[in-house]
């Protein structure tokens, strides 16, 4: 018998699944190529789900359902709320682009987007190895289909094939690692795994062997070196609306499962996985920033930028436990800074790709850096939004990206370890190098002659959302305290259960 708490723990997921099925059925009778009715129904559903998740998160309650297989806590509910809002913004930006390219003829975009969001929810709520893996597969299978949605486009089809092959390999890594941990601990429940590992009665070599594969699977989802090879090709080859969908909300889910698996389940092995994360972070900061300099394609440049940004998230995740000792203050500072970083990254990415989608028109993708030439003369507002996003990614004050980087570096330095201090210095140097390719795009927008004299027009909903999105990047940089406190409280509540 399933109790009321079980239903309460997954109520937003049930709403999302039911409405995804309803939208798929309703869409069969829609003949408009712009799918206005389906779009409105999708946005209303996402708005309801976002409100539900916000209410759940604000209550601060933590409860488990379905035999402890799923958990509803403040961290998970806030991440799901942010992911839902990110999906709404993605669909607002992406709908005109998709309509111009015939991607709305079958209506799959909205249904697959909702199923991808459902996969994100399941990943975030998972308190069991099997549930996390099911959520991961639902997200990735939906993502493969979305990348290949333009069936007549050879580049998108090629990107989908690469994504499918490499994604299958990464899923195999994660599943193999989880199976090793299950074999060693005898449980799929994350709480029970923690107790078994913490008992010290399991051979350390077996646990570390499984841990290596788990970290490899997580590294693929975060897109960090050396598991980054799919990101530049998929970002460039996928339709830009789908690129934004892949590069936005799923990063929140990847962060959540990193916390669930590494912190909630494998914290006694922190010394081992922190060293692995350090190597991944160094490689990501180095490769991401240096490779981005050589790019002329804007989407590909932002792909390498993503790799370097995720390196900072790893720095936050690896600085919570000091020499194997768990300190409550250090844990709160480190993991809340990582959560703040990933949320601010998603916010900035939404606005940056929103401008790219806005400039794209039928038969023209506007994905080369040169395509932004003279944008300030054509539209000072959109050039300003793009500049704010690029400055934020570069970590220039007073934007949210600066505070995100600062909070991660503070957590890293506060550990008091010499090699953490060296890592912080390395991260700063890499950020200075990375500023070059962001500033290059700003230079093109403000100082190069425009390729066309036509003004930039956009639907009213896109214009309003993009303006608010860009303003938030600035406001949250000037007043970061509220979001940072929210992240800290969510982390404390999640780890105290």
XYZ file of C-alpha atoms in Angstrom:
497
model
C 0.000 0.000 0.000
C 1.322 3.454 -0.928
C 0.870 6.051 1.817
C -0.025 9.719 1.467
C 3.551 10.819 2.132
C 4.682 8.852 -0.929
C 2.214 10.672 -3.151
C 3.127 14.017 -1.584
C 6.819 13.461 -2.324
C 6.196 13.088 -6.071
C 3.052 15.183 -6.560
C 4.713 17.744 -8.906
C 6.191 14.874 -10.954
C 2.735 13.292 -11.280
C 1.289 16.604 -12.496
C 4.121 16.982 -15.004
C 3.758 13.432 -16.353
C -0.029 13.651 -16.643
C 0.102 16.973 -18.472
C 2.874 15.759 -20.802
C 0.543 12.927 -21.864
C -2.408 15.336 -22.197
C -0.371 17.757 -24.315
C 0.795 14.915 -26.573
C -2.834 13.865 -27.146
C -4.175 17.390 -27.572
C -1.425 18.158 -30.054
C -2.715 15.459 -32.394
C -5.683 17.688 -33.223
C -3.681 20.884 -33.670
C -2.994 21.892 -37.271
C -1.309 25.275 -36.779
C 2.405 25.140 -37.565
C 3.105 27.506 -34.639
C 1.266 25.314 -32.083
C 0.004 28.339 -30.094
C -2.539 26.370 -28.053
C -0.034 23.652 -27.185
C 2.520 26.283 -26.224
C 0.097 28.081 -23.894
C -0.978 24.814 -22.238
C 2.665 23.825 -21.752
C 3.559 27.166 -20.197
C 0.564 27.061 -17.852
C 1.540 23.559 -16.731
C 5.128 24.596 -16.090
C 3.960 27.668 -14.183
C 1.778 25.516 -11.906
C 4.624 23.052 -11.338
C 7.064 25.887 -10.557
C 4.650 27.331 -7.979
C 4.158 23.885 -6.401
C 7.899 23.369 -6.132
C 8.392 26.860 -4.724
C 5.775 26.176 -2.036
C 7.392 22.829 -1.202
C 10.812 24.470 -0.968
C 9.604 27.400 1.142
C 8.098 25.044 3.717
C 11.558 23.614 4.410
C 10.113 20.172 5.127
C 11.920 16.960 4.223
C 10.059 13.723 3.658
C 10.663 10.428 1.942
C 8.330 8.309 -0.152
C 8.030 4.944 -1.864
C 10.205 3.107 0.622
C 12.829 5.904 0.835
C 13.431 5.712 -2.931
C 12.574 9.401 -3.407
C 13.204 12.408 -1.198
C 11.594 15.827 -1.117
C 13.862 18.360 0.582
C 14.623 22.077 0.345
C 17.645 21.668 -1.934
C 15.856 19.381 -4.365
C 12.685 21.457 -4.453
C 14.529 24.711 -5.087
C 16.572 23.093 -7.847
C 13.394 21.700 -9.416
C 11.751 25.131 -9.162
C 14.749 26.768 -10.877
C 14.827 24.000 -13.518
C 11.144 24.540 -14.308
C 11.623 28.291 -14.673
C 14.672 27.644 -16.873
C 12.583 25.343 -19.095
C 9.853 27.983 -19.362
C 12.391 30.631 -20.387
C 13.972 28.207 -22.876
C 10.618 27.605 -24.563
C 9.857 31.338 -24.686
C 13.183 32.020 -26.424
C 13.087 28.909 -28.600
C 9.529 28.903 -29.933
C 9.980 31.560 -32.687
C 13.229 29.872 -33.761
C 11.586 26.440 -33.833
C 8.554 27.692 -35.746
C 10.717 29.266 -38.465
C 12.522 25.931 -38.987
C 9.503 23.654 -39.052
C 10.307 22.086 -35.687
C 6.738 22.594 -34.442
C 4.942 20.725 -37.215
C 4.641 17.569 -35.136
C 4.509 19.208 -31.719
C 7.192 16.911 -30.279
C 9.222 19.845 -28.967
C 6.838 20.592 -26.098
C 6.157 16.982 -25.119
C 9.834 15.988 -25.214
C 10.793 19.119 -23.255
C 8.338 18.200 -20.508
C 9.592 14.613 -20.438
C 13.162 15.898 -20.219
C 12.095 18.086 -17.290
C 10.457 15.053 -15.684
C 13.766 13.216 -15.988
C 15.473 16.165 -14.292
C 12.932 16.017 -11.461
C 13.454 12.288 -10.949
C 17.242 12.716 -10.909
C 16.993 15.482 -8.316
C 14.531 13.536 -6.114
C 16.310 10.193 -6.360
C 17.387 8.649 -3.064
C 18.046 5.283 -4.670
C 20.589 4.257 -7.314
C 17.915 2.809 -9.572
C 15.654 5.887 -9.408
C 18.560 8.210 -10.229
C 19.504 6.071 -13.210
C 15.903 5.948 -14.498
C 15.707 9.752 -14.306
C 19.036 10.052 -16.106
C 17.876 7.792 -18.927
C 14.576 9.656 -19.324
C 16.454 12.950 -19.622
C 19.090 11.652 -22.037
C 16.669 9.800 -24.332
C 14.501 12.920 -24.577
C 17.626 15.001 -25.257
C 18.781 12.674 -28.057
C 15.400 13.037 -29.745
C 15.394 16.826 -29.378
C 18.868 17.176 -30.911
C 17.676 15.167 -33.942
C 14.361 17.028 -34.199
C 15.373 18.703 -37.481
C 15.301 15.477 -39.461
C 16.323 17.172 -42.712
C 19.425 18.771 -41.199
C 22.577 16.675 -41.587
C 24.507 18.614 -38.915
C 21.814 18.065 -36.285
C 21.580 14.371 -37.163
C 25.341 13.977 -36.844
C 25.308 15.757 -33.475
C 22.513 13.481 -32.263
C 24.475 10.361 -33.256
C 27.595 11.577 -31.430
C 25.539 12.460 -28.392
C 23.816 9.068 -28.434
C 27.021 7.026 -28.714
C 28.968 8.981 -26.095
C 25.931 9.256 -23.820
C 25.427 5.506 -23.929
C 29.056 5.017 -22.951
C 28.719 7.454 -20.034
C 25.514 5.780 -18.856
C 27.395 2.473 -18.918
C 30.158 3.972 -16.750
C 27.667 5.255 -14.192
C 25.618 2.064 -14.153
C 28.727 -0.098 -13.767
C 29.960 2.055 -10.895
C 26.577 1.904 -9.155
C 26.449 -1.862 -9.596
C 29.897 -2.162 -7.991
C 28.742 -0.089 -5.020
C 25.580 -2.177 -4.765
C 27.623 -5.354 -4.800
C 29.916 -4.041 -2.074
C 27.253 -2.532 0.217
C 24.253 -4.759 -0.540
C 21.860 -1.826 -0.915
C 20.553 0.571 -3.549
C 19.341 3.039 -0.920
C 21.733 5.991 -0.620
C 21.260 6.258 3.148
C 22.005 2.579 3.653
C 25.033 2.836 1.362
C 26.380 5.643 3.547
C 25.980 3.532 6.684
C 27.662 0.530 5.049
C 30.617 2.583 3.762
C 30.954 4.432 7.077
C 31.117 1.126 8.991
C 34.597 0.510 7.596
C 33.869 -3.183 7.060
C 33.987 -3.063 3.255
C 37.230 -3.371 1.316
C 38.391 0.104 0.354
C 39.705 -1.037 -3.048
C 36.286 -2.313 -4.128
C 34.592 0.949 -3.123
C 37.165 3.110 -4.899
C 36.857 0.985 -8.056
C 33.117 1.638 -8.160
C 33.654 5.286 -7.220
C 35.907 5.879 -10.245
C 33.146 4.821 -12.634
C 30.516 6.849 -10.772
C 32.659 9.996 -10.957
C 33.247 9.342 -14.688
C 29.487 9.166 -15.283
C 28.910 12.375 -13.325
C 31.750 14.083 -15.185
C 30.062 13.321 -18.498
C 26.777 14.882 -17.376
C 28.615 17.982 -16.122
C 30.689 18.046 -19.309
C 34.141 18.270 -17.746
C 37.533 17.169 -19.096
C 38.267 14.462 -20.218
C 34.580 13.587 -20.701
C 33.837 16.806 -22.556
C 34.227 15.617 -26.154
C 30.481 15.653 -26.854
C 29.811 19.214 -25.719
C 31.353 21.325 -28.549
C 29.922 19.149 -31.337
C 26.450 18.850 -29.792
C 26.260 22.536 -28.864
C 27.215 23.538 -32.410
C 25.255 20.889 -34.303
C 21.993 20.902 -32.374
C 19.289 23.478 -33.181
C 20.081 26.501 -31.019
C 16.844 26.166 -29.034
C 17.790 22.587 -28.157
C 21.355 23.653 -27.336
C 19.924 25.997 -24.726
C 17.691 23.238 -23.365
C 20.684 20.892 -22.982
C 22.990 23.564 -21.564
C 20.531 24.983 -19.024
C 18.264 23.027 -16.671
C 20.114 19.645 -16.899
C 23.151 21.206 -15.183
C 21.005 21.631 -12.073
C 20.161 17.924 -12.146
C 23.821 16.976 -12.597
C 24.717 19.045 -9.536
C 21.914 17.401 -7.549
C 22.980 13.833 -8.296
C 26.587 14.762 -7.491
C 25.396 15.857 -4.032
C 23.155 12.796 -3.614
C 25.791 10.259 -4.632
C 29.062 11.772 -3.461
C 27.968 13.648 -0.345
C 24.845 11.855 0.885
C 26.078 8.386 -0.040
C 29.868 8.373 -0.284
C 31.032 11.106 2.093
C 33.358 8.690 3.979
C 35.255 8.346 0.690
C 35.626 12.129 0.332
C 39.428 12.002 0.327
C 39.293 9.780 -2.756
C 36.630 11.571 -4.778
C 37.929 15.031 -3.922
C 41.253 14.156 -5.562
C 39.394 12.954 -8.648
C 37.345 16.167 -8.788
C 40.535 18.225 -8.434
C 42.060 16.564 -11.517
C 38.818 17.047 -13.476
C 38.614 20.711 -12.404
C 42.211 21.463 -13.437
C 41.716 19.846 -16.831
C 38.411 21.624 -17.395
C 39.749 25.067 -16.520
C 42.815 24.575 -18.691
C 41.252 22.961 -21.769
C 38.010 24.931 -21.631
C 39.617 28.363 -21.547
C 42.487 27.685 -23.958
C 40.325 25.909 -26.555
C 37.667 28.652 -26.439
C 40.216 31.228 -27.600
C 40.592 29.487 -30.960
C 36.849 29.338 -31.716
C 35.070 31.487 -34.287
C 31.682 29.809 -33.837
C 29.843 31.456 -30.943
C 27.972 28.304 -29.863
C 31.195 26.310 -29.891
C 32.947 29.020 -27.890
C 30.167 28.945 -25.299
C 30.505 25.145 -25.201
C 34.149 25.400 -24.162
C 33.129 28.186 -21.791
C 30.686 25.740 -20.193
C 33.500 23.248 -19.664
C 35.552 25.843 -17.790
C 32.528 27.037 -15.789
C 31.829 23.486 -14.630
C 35.446 23.342 -13.468
C 34.553 26.022 -10.908
C 31.550 23.969 -9.744
C 33.904 21.043 -9.112
C 36.205 23.306 -7.081
C 33.255 24.063 -4.817
C 32.279 20.417 -4.499
C 35.819 19.329 -3.578
C 36.404 21.862 -0.779
C 33.782 20.792 1.753
C 35.721 18.079 3.608
C 39.175 18.929 4.978
C 41.657 16.057 5.397
C 38.801 13.626 5.827
C 37.215 15.720 8.606
C 33.655 16.955 8.139
C 33.249 20.518 9.373
C 29.687 21.874 9.270
C 30.781 25.416 8.391
C 33.107 24.258 5.610
C 30.463 21.934 4.177
C 27.821 24.667 4.143
C 30.181 27.210 2.557
C 31.539 24.853 -0.104
C 28.378 23.145 -1.291
C 26.214 26.271 -1.100
C 28.805 28.155 -3.187
C 28.719 25.345 -5.771
C 24.911 25.456 -5.836
C 24.955 29.244 -6.165
C 27.465 28.936 -8.996
C 25.431 26.441 -11.014
C 22.215 28.459 -10.567
C 23.923 31.697 -11.646
C 25.534 29.891 -14.585
C 22.145 28.652 -15.829
C 20.662 32.150 -15.441
C 23.479 33.708 -17.486
C 23.431 30.977 -20.141
C 19.696 31.482 -20.693
C 20.171 35.167 -21.495
C 23.234 34.620 -23.706
C 21.545 31.983 -25.856
C 18.367 34.049 -25.795
C 20.189 36.792 -27.705
C 21.583 34.254 -30.194
C 18.079 32.858 -30.778
C 16.707 36.369 -31.151
C 19.213 37.258 -33.869
C 18.618 34.012 -35.770
C 16.052 34.117 -38.521
C 14.774 31.743 -41.148
C 17.712 30.486 -43.204
C 20.267 32.251 -40.980
C 21.550 30.834 -37.691
C 23.575 33.810 -36.365
C 25.986 31.492 -34.586
C 29.325 32.915 -35.741
C 31.020 35.570 -33.638
C 31.222 37.755 -36.759
C 27.406 37.678 -37.002
C 27.240 39.887 -33.896
C 29.248 42.652 -35.588
C 27.821 46.088 -34.843
C 24.947 44.724 -32.761
C 25.053 47.831 -30.571
C 24.180 49.979 -33.580
C 21.263 47.717 -34.496
C 19.925 47.191 -30.967
C 21.646 48.719 -27.915
C 19.339 46.771 -25.565
C 20.216 43.306 -26.855
C 23.888 44.188 -27.191
C 23.784 45.325 -23.575
C 22.153 42.078 -22.418
C 24.758 40.020 -24.278
C 27.601 42.136 -22.883
C 26.280 41.727 -19.332
C 26.174 37.944 -19.800
C 29.691 37.777 -21.222
C 31.112 39.999 -18.468
C 29.347 37.819 -15.897
C 30.829 34.623 -17.365
C 34.244 36.286 -17.288
C 33.767 37.045 -13.586
C 33.825 40.834 -13.832
C 32.170 42.743 -10.940
C 29.484 43.693 -10.086
C 27.760 40.877 -11.983
C 26.523 37.595 -10.545
C 29.305 35.586 -12.177
C 31.892 37.521 -10.188
C 30.243 36.752 -6.870
C 29.784 33.095 -7.862
C 33.498 32.738 -8.608
C 34.409 34.658 -5.453
C 32.272 32.442 -3.206
C 33.828 29.261 -4.644
C 37.349 30.633 -4.234
C 36.601 31.733 -0.668
C 35.403 28.224 0.209
C 38.517 26.765 -1.411
C 40.946 29.058 0.393
C 39.109 28.730 3.736
C 40.095 25.051 3.896
C 43.611 26.202 4.799
C 45.333 23.552 2.692
C 48.274 24.588 0.558
C 47.216 22.721 -2.549
C 43.745 24.276 -2.323
C 45.366 27.709 -2.290
C 47.411 26.737 -5.357
C 44.199 25.584 -7.071
C 42.555 28.927 -6.284
C 45.480 30.835 -7.840
C 45.334 28.560 -10.902
C 41.580 29.177 -11.246
C 42.099 32.944 -11.107
C 44.817 32.801 -13.792
C 42.563 30.682 -16.013
C 39.723 33.169 -15.511
C 41.996 35.995 -16.645
C 42.863 34.019 -19.786
C 39.191 33.248 -20.317
C 38.292 36.939 -20.145
C 40.010 37.381 -23.516
C 37.496 35.441 -25.580
C 34.516 37.007 -23.791
C 35.852 40.521 -24.336
C 36.563 39.699 -27.992
C 32.833 39.184 -28.564
C 32.043 42.481 -26.796
C 34.557 44.219 -29.049
C 32.848 42.773 -32.140
C 29.419 43.950 -30.939
C 30.465 47.494 -30.089
C 33.351 48.405 -32.397
C 32.924 46.418 -35.641
C 30.759 47.596 -38.515
C 27.388 45.811 -38.742
C 26.916 43.292 -41.558
C 23.336 44.488 -42.080
C 21.474 47.684 -41.295
C 18.202 45.946 -40.404
C 16.952 46.481 -36.874
C 16.364 43.572 -34.504
C 12.722 42.722 -33.809
C 11.295 40.187 -31.383
C 7.895 39.066 -30.068
C 6.794 40.913 -26.951
C 7.126 37.860 -24.674
C 10.712 37.236 -25.812
C 11.595 40.910 -25.388
C 10.176 41.121 -21.853
C 11.658 37.842 -20.610
C 15.085 38.590 -22.100
C 15.165 42.024 -20.497
C 14.243 40.600 -17.083
C 16.762 37.797 -17.552
C 19.578 40.225 -18.297
C 18.564 42.517 -15.426
C 18.684 39.601 -12.961
C 22.294 38.871 -13.931
C 23.141 42.396 -12.791
C 20.796 42.617 -9.781
C 21.896 39.283 -8.295
C 25.493 40.442 -8.635
C 24.752 43.654 -6.726
C 22.526 41.900 -4.169
C 23.640 38.258 -4.009
C 22.861 37.779 -0.326
C 19.296 36.504 -0.762
C 20.098 33.767 -3.257
C 23.272 32.795 -1.403
C 21.342 32.485 1.875
C 18.699 30.410 0.117
C 21.364 28.042 -1.226
C 23.051 27.782 2.173
C 19.789 27.016 3.966
C 18.820 24.437 1.321
C 22.186 22.666 1.641
C 22.035 22.647 5.444
C 18.515 21.210 5.464
C 19.376 18.601 2.839
C 22.489 17.366 4.656
C 21.003 17.454 8.142
C 18.414 14.723 7.401
